[in-house]
Short mmCIF file of C-alpha atoms and ligand atoms in Angstrom, two decimals:
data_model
loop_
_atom_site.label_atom_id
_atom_site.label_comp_id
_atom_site.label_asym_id
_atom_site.label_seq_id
_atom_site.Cartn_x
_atom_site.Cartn_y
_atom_site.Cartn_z
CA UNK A 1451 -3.93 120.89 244.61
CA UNK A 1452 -2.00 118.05 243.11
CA UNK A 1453 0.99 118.66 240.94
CA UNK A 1454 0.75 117.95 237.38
CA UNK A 1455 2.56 114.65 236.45
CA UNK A 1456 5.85 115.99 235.18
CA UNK A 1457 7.51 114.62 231.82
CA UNK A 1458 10.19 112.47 231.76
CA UNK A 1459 11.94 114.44 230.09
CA UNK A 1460 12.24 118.04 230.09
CA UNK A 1461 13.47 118.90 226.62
CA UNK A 1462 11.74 117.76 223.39
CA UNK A 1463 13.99 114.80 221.58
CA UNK A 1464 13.94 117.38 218.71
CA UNK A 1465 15.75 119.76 221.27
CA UNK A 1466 18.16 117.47 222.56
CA UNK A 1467 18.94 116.20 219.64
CA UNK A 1468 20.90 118.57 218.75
CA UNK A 1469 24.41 120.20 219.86
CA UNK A 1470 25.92 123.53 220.57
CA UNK A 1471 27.04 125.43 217.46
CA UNK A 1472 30.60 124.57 217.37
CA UNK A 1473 31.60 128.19 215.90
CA UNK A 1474 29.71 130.22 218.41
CA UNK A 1475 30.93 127.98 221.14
CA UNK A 1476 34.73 128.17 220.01
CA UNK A 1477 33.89 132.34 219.23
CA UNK A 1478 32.59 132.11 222.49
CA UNK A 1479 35.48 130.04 224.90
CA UNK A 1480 38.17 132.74 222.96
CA UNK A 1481 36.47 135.97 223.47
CA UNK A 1482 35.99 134.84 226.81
CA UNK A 1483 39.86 133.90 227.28
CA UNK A 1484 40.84 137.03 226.15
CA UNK A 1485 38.89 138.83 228.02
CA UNK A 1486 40.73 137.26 231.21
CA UNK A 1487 43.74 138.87 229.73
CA UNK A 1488 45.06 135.77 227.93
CA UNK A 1489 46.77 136.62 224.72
CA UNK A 1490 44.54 134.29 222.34
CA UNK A 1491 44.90 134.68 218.18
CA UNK A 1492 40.91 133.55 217.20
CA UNK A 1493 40.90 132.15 213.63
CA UNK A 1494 38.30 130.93 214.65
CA UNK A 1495 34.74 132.25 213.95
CA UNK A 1496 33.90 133.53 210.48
CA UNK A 1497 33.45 137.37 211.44
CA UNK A 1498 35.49 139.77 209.67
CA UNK A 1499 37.42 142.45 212.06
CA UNK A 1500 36.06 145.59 210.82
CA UNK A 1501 34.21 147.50 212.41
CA UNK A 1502 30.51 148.53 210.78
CA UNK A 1503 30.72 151.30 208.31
CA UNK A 1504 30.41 154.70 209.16
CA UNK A 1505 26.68 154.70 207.42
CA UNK A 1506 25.23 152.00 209.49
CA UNK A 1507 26.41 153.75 212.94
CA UNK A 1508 24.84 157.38 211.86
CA UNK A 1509 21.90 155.87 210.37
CA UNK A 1510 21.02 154.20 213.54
CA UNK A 1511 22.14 156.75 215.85
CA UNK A 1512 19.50 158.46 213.53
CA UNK A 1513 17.07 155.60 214.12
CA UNK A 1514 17.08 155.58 217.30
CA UNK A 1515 16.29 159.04 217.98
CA UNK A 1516 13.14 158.96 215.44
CA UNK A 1517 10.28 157.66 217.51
CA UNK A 1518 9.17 155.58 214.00
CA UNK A 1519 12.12 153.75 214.66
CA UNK A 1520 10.80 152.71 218.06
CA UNK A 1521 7.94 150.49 217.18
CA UNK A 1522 7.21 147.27 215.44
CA UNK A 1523 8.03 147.19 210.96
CA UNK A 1524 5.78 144.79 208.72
CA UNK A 1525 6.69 141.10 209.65
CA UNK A 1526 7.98 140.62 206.14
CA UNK A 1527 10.51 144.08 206.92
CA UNK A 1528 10.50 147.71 205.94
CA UNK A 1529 9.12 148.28 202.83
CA UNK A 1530 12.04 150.23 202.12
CA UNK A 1531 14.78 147.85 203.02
CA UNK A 1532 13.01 144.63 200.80
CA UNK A 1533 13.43 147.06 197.75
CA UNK A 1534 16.95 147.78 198.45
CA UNK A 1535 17.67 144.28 198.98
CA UNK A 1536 15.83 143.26 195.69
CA UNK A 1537 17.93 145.96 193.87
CA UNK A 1538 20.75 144.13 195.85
CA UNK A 1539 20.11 140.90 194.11
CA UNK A 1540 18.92 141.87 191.05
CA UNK A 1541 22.76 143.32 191.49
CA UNK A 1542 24.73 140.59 192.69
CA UNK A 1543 22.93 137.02 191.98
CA UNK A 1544 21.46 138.27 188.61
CA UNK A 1545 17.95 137.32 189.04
CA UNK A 1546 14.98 139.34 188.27
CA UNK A 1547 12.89 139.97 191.92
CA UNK A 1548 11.06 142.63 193.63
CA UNK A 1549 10.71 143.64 196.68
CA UNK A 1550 7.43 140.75 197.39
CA UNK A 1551 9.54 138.22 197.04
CA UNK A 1552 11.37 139.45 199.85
CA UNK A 1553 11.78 138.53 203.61
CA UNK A 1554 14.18 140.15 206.32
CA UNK A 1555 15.18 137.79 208.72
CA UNK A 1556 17.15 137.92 211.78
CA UNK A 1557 21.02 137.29 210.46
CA UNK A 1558 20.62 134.77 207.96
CA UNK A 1559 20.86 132.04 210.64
CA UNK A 1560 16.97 132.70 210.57
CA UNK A 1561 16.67 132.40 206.89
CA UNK A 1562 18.22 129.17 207.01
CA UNK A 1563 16.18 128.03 209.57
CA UNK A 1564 12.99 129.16 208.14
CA UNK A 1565 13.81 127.82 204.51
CA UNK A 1566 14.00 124.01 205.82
CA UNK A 1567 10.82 124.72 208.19
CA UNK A 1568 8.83 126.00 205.04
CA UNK A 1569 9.88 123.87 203.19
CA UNK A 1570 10.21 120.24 204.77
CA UNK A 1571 8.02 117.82 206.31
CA UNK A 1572 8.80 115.04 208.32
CA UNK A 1573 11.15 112.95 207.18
CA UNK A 1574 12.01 114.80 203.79
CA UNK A 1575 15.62 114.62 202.72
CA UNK A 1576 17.99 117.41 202.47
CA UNK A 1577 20.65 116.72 200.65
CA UNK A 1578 23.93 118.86 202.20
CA UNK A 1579 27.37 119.07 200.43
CA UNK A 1580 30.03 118.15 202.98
CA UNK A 1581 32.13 119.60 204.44
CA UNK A 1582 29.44 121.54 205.49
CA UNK A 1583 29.01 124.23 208.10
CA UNK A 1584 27.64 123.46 211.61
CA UNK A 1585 24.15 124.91 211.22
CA UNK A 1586 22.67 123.17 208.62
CA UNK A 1587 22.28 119.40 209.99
CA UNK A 1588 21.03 121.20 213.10
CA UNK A 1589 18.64 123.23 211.23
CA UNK A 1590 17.29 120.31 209.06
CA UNK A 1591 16.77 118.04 211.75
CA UNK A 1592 14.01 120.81 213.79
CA UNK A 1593 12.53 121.14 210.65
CA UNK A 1594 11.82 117.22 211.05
CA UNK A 1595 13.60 116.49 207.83
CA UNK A 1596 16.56 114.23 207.50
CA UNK A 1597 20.32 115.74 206.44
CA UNK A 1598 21.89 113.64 203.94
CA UNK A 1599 25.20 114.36 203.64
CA UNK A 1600 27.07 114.18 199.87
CA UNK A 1601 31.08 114.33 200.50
CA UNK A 1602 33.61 116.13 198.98
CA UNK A 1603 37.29 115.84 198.73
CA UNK A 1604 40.27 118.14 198.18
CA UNK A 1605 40.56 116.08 194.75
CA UNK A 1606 37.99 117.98 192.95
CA UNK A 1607 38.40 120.98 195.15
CA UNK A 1608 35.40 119.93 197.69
CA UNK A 1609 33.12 120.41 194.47
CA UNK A 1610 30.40 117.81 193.83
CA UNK A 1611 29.56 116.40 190.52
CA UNK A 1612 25.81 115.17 189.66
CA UNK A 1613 27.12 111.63 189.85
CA UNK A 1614 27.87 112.66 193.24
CA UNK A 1615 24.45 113.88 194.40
CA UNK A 1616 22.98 111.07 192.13
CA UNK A 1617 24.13 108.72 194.36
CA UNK A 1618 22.50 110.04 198.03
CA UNK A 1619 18.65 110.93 195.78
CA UNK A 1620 16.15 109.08 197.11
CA UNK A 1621 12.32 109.43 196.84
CA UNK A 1622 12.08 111.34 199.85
CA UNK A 1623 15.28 113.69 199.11
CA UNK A 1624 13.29 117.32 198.71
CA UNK A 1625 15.60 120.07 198.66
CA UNK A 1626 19.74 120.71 197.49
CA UNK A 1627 21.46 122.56 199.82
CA UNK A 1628 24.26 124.60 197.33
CA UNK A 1629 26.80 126.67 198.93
CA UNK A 1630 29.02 128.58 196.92
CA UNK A 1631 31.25 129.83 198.29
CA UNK A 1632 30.98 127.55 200.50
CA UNK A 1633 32.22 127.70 204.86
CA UNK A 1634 34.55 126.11 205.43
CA UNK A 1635 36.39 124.96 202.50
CA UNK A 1636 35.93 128.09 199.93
CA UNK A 1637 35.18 126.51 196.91
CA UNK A 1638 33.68 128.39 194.19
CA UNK A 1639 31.39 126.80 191.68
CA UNK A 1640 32.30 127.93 187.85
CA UNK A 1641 29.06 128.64 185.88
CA UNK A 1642 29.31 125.24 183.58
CA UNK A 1643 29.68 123.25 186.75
CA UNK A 1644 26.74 125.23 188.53
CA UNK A 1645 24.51 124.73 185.47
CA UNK A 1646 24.77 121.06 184.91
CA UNK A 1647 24.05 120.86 188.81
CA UNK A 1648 21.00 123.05 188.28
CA UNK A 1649 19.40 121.37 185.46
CA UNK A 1650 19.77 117.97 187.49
CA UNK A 1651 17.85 119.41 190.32
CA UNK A 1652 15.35 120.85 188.25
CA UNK A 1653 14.99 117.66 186.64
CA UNK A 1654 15.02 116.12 189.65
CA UNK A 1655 12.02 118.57 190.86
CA UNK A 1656 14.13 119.16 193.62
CA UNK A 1657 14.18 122.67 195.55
CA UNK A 1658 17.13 124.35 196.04
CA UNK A 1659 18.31 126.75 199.27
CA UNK A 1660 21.13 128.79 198.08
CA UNK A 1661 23.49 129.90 200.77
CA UNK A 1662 24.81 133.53 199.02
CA UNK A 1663 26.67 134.81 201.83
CA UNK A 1664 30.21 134.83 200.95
CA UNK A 1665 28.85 136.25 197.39
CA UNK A 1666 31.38 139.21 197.54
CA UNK A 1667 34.27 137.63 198.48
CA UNK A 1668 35.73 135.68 195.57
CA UNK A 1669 39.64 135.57 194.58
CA UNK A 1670 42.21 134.94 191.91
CA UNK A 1671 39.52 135.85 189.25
CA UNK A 1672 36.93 133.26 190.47
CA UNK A 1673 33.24 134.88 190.30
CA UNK A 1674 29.91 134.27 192.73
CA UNK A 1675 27.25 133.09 190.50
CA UNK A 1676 23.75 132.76 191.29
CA UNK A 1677 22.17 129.17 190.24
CA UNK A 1678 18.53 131.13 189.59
CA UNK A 1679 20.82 132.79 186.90
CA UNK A 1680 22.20 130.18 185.81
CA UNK A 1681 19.43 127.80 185.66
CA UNK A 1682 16.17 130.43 185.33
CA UNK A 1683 13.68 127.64 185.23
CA UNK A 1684 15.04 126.81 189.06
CA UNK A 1685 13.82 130.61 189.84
CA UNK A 1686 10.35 129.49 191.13
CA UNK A 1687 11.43 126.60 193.52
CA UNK A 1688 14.85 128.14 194.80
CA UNK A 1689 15.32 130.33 197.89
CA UNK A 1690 18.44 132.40 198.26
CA UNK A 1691 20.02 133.30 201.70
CA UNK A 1692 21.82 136.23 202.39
CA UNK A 1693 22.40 139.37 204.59
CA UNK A 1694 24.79 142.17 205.56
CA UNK A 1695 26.75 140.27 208.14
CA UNK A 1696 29.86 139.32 206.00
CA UNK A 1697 29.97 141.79 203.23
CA UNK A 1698 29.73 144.97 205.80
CA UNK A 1699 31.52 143.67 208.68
CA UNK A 1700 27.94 143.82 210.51
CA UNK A 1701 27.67 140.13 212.20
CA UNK A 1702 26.24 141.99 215.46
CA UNK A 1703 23.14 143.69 213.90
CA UNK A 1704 21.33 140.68 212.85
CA UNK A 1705 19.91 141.38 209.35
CA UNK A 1706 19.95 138.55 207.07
CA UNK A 1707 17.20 137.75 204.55
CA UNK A 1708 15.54 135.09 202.04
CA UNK A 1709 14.91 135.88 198.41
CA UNK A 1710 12.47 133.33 196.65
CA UNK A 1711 8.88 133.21 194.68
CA UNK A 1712 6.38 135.00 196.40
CA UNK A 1713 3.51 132.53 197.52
CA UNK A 1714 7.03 130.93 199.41
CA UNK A 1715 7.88 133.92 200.79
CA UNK A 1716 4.77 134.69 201.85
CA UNK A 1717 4.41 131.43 203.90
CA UNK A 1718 7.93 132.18 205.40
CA UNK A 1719 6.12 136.17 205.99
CA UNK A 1720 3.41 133.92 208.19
CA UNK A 1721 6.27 132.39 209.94
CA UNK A 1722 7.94 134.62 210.94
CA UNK A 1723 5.25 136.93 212.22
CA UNK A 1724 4.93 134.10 214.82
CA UNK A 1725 8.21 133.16 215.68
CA UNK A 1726 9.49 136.74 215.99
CA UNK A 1727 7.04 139.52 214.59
CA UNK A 1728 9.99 141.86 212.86
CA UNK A 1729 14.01 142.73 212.90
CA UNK A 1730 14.63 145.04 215.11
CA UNK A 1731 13.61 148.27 213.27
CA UNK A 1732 16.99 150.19 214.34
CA UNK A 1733 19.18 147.42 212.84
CA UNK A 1734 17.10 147.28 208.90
CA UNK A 1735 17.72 151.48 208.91
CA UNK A 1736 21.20 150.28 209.39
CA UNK A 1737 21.00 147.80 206.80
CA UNK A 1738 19.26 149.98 204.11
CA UNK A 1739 22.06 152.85 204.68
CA UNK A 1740 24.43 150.26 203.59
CA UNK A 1741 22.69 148.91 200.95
CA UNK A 1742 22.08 151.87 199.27
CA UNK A 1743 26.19 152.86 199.92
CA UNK A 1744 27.31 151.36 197.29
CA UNK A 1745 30.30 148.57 197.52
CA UNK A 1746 33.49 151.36 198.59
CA UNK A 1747 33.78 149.20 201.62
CA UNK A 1748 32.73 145.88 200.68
CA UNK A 1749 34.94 146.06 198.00
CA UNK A 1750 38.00 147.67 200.41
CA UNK A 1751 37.64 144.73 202.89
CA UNK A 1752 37.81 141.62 199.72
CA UNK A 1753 40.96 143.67 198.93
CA UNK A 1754 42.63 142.94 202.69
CA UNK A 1755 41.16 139.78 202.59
CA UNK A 1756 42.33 139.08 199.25
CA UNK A 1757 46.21 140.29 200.56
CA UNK A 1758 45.41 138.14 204.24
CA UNK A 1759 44.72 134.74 201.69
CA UNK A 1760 47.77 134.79 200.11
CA UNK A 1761 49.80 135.71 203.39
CA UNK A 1762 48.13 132.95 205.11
CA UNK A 1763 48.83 130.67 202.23
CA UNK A 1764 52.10 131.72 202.13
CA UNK A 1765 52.91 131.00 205.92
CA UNK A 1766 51.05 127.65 206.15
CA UNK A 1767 52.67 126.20 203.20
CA UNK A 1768 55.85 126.24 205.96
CA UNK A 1769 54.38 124.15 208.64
CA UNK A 1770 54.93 121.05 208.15
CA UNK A 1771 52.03 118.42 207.83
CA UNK A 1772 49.78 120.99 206.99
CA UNK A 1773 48.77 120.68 203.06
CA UNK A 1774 46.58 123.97 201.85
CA UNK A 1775 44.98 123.98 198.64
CA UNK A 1776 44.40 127.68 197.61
CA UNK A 1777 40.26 128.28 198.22
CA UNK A 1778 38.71 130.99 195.71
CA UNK A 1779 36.34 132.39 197.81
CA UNK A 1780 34.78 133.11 201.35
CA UNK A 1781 37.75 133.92 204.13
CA UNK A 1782 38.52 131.01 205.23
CA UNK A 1783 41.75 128.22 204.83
CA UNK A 1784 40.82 124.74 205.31
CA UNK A 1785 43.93 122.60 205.25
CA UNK A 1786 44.49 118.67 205.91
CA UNK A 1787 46.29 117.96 208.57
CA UNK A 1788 46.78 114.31 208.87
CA UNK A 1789 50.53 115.28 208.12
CA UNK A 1790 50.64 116.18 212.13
CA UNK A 1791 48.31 113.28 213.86
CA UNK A 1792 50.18 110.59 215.27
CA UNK A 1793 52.35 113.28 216.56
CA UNK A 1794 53.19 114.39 220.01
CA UNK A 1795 53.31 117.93 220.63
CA UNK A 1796 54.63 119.95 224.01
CA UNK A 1797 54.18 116.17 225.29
CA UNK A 1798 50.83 115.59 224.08
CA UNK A 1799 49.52 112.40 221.92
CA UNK A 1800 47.46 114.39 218.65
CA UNK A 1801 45.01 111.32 217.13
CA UNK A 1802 42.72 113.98 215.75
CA UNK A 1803 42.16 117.11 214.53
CA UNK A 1804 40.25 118.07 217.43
CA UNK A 1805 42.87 117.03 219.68
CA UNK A 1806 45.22 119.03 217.56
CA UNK A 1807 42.39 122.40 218.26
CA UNK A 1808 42.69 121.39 221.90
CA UNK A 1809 46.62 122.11 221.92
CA UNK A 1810 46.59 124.70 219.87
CA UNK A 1811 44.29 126.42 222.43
CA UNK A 1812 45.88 125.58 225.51
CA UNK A 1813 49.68 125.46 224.40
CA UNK A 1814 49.75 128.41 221.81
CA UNK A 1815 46.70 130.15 222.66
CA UNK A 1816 45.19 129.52 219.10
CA UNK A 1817 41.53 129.03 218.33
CA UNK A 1818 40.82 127.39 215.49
CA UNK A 1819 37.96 124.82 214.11
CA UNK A 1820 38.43 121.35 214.19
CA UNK A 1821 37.61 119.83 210.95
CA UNK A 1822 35.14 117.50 212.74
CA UNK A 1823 32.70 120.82 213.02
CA UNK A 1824 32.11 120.60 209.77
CA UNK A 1825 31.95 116.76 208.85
CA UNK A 1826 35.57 116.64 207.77
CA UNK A 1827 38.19 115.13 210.15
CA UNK A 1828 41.45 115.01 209.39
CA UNK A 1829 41.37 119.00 208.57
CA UNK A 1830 41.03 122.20 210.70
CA UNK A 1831 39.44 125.77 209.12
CA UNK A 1832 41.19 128.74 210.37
CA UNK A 1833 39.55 132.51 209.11
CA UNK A 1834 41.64 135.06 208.15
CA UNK A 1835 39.11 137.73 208.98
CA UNK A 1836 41.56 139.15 211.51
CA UNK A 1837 44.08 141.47 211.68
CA UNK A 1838 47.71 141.57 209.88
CA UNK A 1839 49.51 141.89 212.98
CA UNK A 1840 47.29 138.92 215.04
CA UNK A 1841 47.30 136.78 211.58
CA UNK A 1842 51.33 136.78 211.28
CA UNK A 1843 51.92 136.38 215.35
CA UNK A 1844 49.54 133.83 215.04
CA UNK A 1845 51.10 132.13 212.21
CA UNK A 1846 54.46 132.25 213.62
CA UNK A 1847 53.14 130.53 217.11
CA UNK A 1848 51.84 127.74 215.07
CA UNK A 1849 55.29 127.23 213.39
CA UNK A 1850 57.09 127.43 216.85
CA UNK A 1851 54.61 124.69 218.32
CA UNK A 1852 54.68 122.20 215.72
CA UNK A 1853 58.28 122.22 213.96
N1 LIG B 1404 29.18 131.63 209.99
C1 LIG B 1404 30.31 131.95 210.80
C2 LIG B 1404 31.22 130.75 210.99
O1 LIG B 1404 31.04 129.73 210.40
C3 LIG B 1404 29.91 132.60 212.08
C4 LIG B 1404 29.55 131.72 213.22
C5 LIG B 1404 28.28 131.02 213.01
O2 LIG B 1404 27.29 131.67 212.81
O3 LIG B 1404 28.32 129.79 213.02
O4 LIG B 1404 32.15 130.86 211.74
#
């Protein structure tokens, strides 16, 4: 029998189009190094060091003993856990939903993904405040839309104005990405600021995707805010993102979820009962127990957080050619370091801030992200979602190396 006539190419241009996540791979190449033995500090990927609460083990120890645990949920999730997480954000983003306008999705890497696919057709514009983190070109472009990138500077504390966005509309631009606060840089929209952004998109009759997942961690008296609240008219065309991986230290589990009117959120139910049927059943008993917890530990890990910021402010403000503008939110840093390129370190040329990730790997044992991850050369984004002891050691390594 003859063979079929193979393709030319094996992977779709959609496919190969795209790169490796640069967080997972860098998460990746350090977990990996340590587990050789080698004595590597990760600041690295955004995952706090906690392990899950108590709740979430017990409840799926639980879950997985109880045979209804064993078998497929509703596409759209347990019944149970989209009323938790509707109480959830009728909590924490202000906006009045039920549990129908609710999806559970797998981590909210899935929410994202499904919100452009929903919502995009070819060649509709997304436009993406930059610096922006590494997922959402990648998950714009297999959508078949196009990102279009606004930019940001330290100068107005990587906030965008509407003049800003003004400038990158076009007829096809569809949806505005808003992140706040945002990976990497931590900036923290104020309500004024949020609302005049709002009422341009709405006049714009733009749709918005509202990345919610650093919601609980906010500093120095800075405060998440919701643009649905904000802007109510935005309610029926915006779809927020969120899930349990940041706020309970539960990255592993996988349980993110969209929140957005229901005839969207029904399409995205459709989806998703192709692309994966449901969340794995033992992880959403997991995710109700903490939901319905309270915020003891959410609100125990913003407090080390909040006392990691201001040590890791404190130390980088003594390396010199690093410049660190306090963030108000998320746990991350994202200095500039064009102070250090040009250098040569431990006999190394540094042109770039990815060279300068390179030697901090390999001559300190440092992970960290290179600015250019996230559209913003010229600056690196270290977490501090790790612990006191490997935060100062790994402080005090970068000091040694570049002094
Ligand atoms: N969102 C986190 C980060 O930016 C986790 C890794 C990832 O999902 O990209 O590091």
């Amino acid at each position: 029998m003859p063979l079929a006539t193979p393709h030319a190419s094996a992977i779709s241009r959609r496919v190969a189009a795209i790169s490796e996540s640069a967080t997972m791979a860098m998460d990746a190449r350090a977990k990996e190094l340590k587990a050789r033995g080698e004595k590597v500090i990760s600041f690295a990927a955004g995952e706090p060091d906690f392990p899950s609460p108590e709740v979430a083990v017990e409840a799926a120890i639980r879950a997985c003993r109880e045979p209804r645990a064993h078998h497929y949920t509703p596409a759209a999730g347990l019944p149970e856990l989209r009323q938790a997480i509707a109480a959830k954000t009728r909590r924490d983003s202000r906006i009045q939903v039920e549990a129908e306008n609710v999806l559970v999705t797998s981590g909210t890497k899935q929410a994202v993904a499904h919100a452009f696919t929903l919502l995009l057709d070819p060649g509709d514009e997304v436009l993406i405040p930059a610096p922006y983190w590494v997922t959402f070109p990648e998950a714009v472009a297999l959508a078949g839309g196009v990102p279009v990138f606004v930019p940001s500077t330290e100068a107005t504390g990587f906030r965008l104005s509407v003049d800003d966005l003004e400038r990158q509309l076009t007829p096809r631009t569809k949806v505005l990405l808003f992140v706040s606060p945002s990976n990497p840089t931590g900036a923290v929209y104020g309500r004024d600021q949020m609302e005049v952004i709002g009422r341009w998109a709405l006049e714009r009759g733009l749709w918005v995707v509202s990345d919610e997942i650093y919601d609980r961690f906010t500093y120095d008296g800075a405060a998440f805010t919701s643009m649905p609240n904000v802007v109510p008219e935005l309610a029926s065309r915006t779809l927020c993102l969120n899930g349990v991986a940041k706020s309970y230290s539960m990255t592993g589990w996988r349980v993110g979820w969209m929140v957005g009117p229901k005839e969207a959120v029904s399409a995205a139910i459709n989806l998703q009962s192709h692309v994966c049927g449901n969340i794995s059943n033992v992880s959403q008993l997991a995710a109700l127990a903490v939901l319905e917890s309270g915020l003891e530990s959410v609100e125990a890990m913003r407090a080390t957080f909040a006392k990691r910021r201001r040590d890791i402010l404190d130390h980088l403000a003594s390396v010199p050619g690093f410049e660190c503008p306090p963030p108000d939110g998320a746990f991350y840093v994202f200095p500039s370091v064009l102070g250090v390129l040009g250098r040569t370190i431990a006999g190394r040329k540094v042109a770039t801030s990815a060279d300068l990730a390179t030697v901090l790997l390999e001559e300190a044992k440092l992970a960290v992200m290179p600015g250019e991850a996230f559209g913003a050369p010229g600056h690196i984004r270290l977490s501090y979602a790790l612990a006191d002891s490997e935060l100062h050691e790994g402080m005090d390594r970068l000091r040694r190396l570049l002094s």
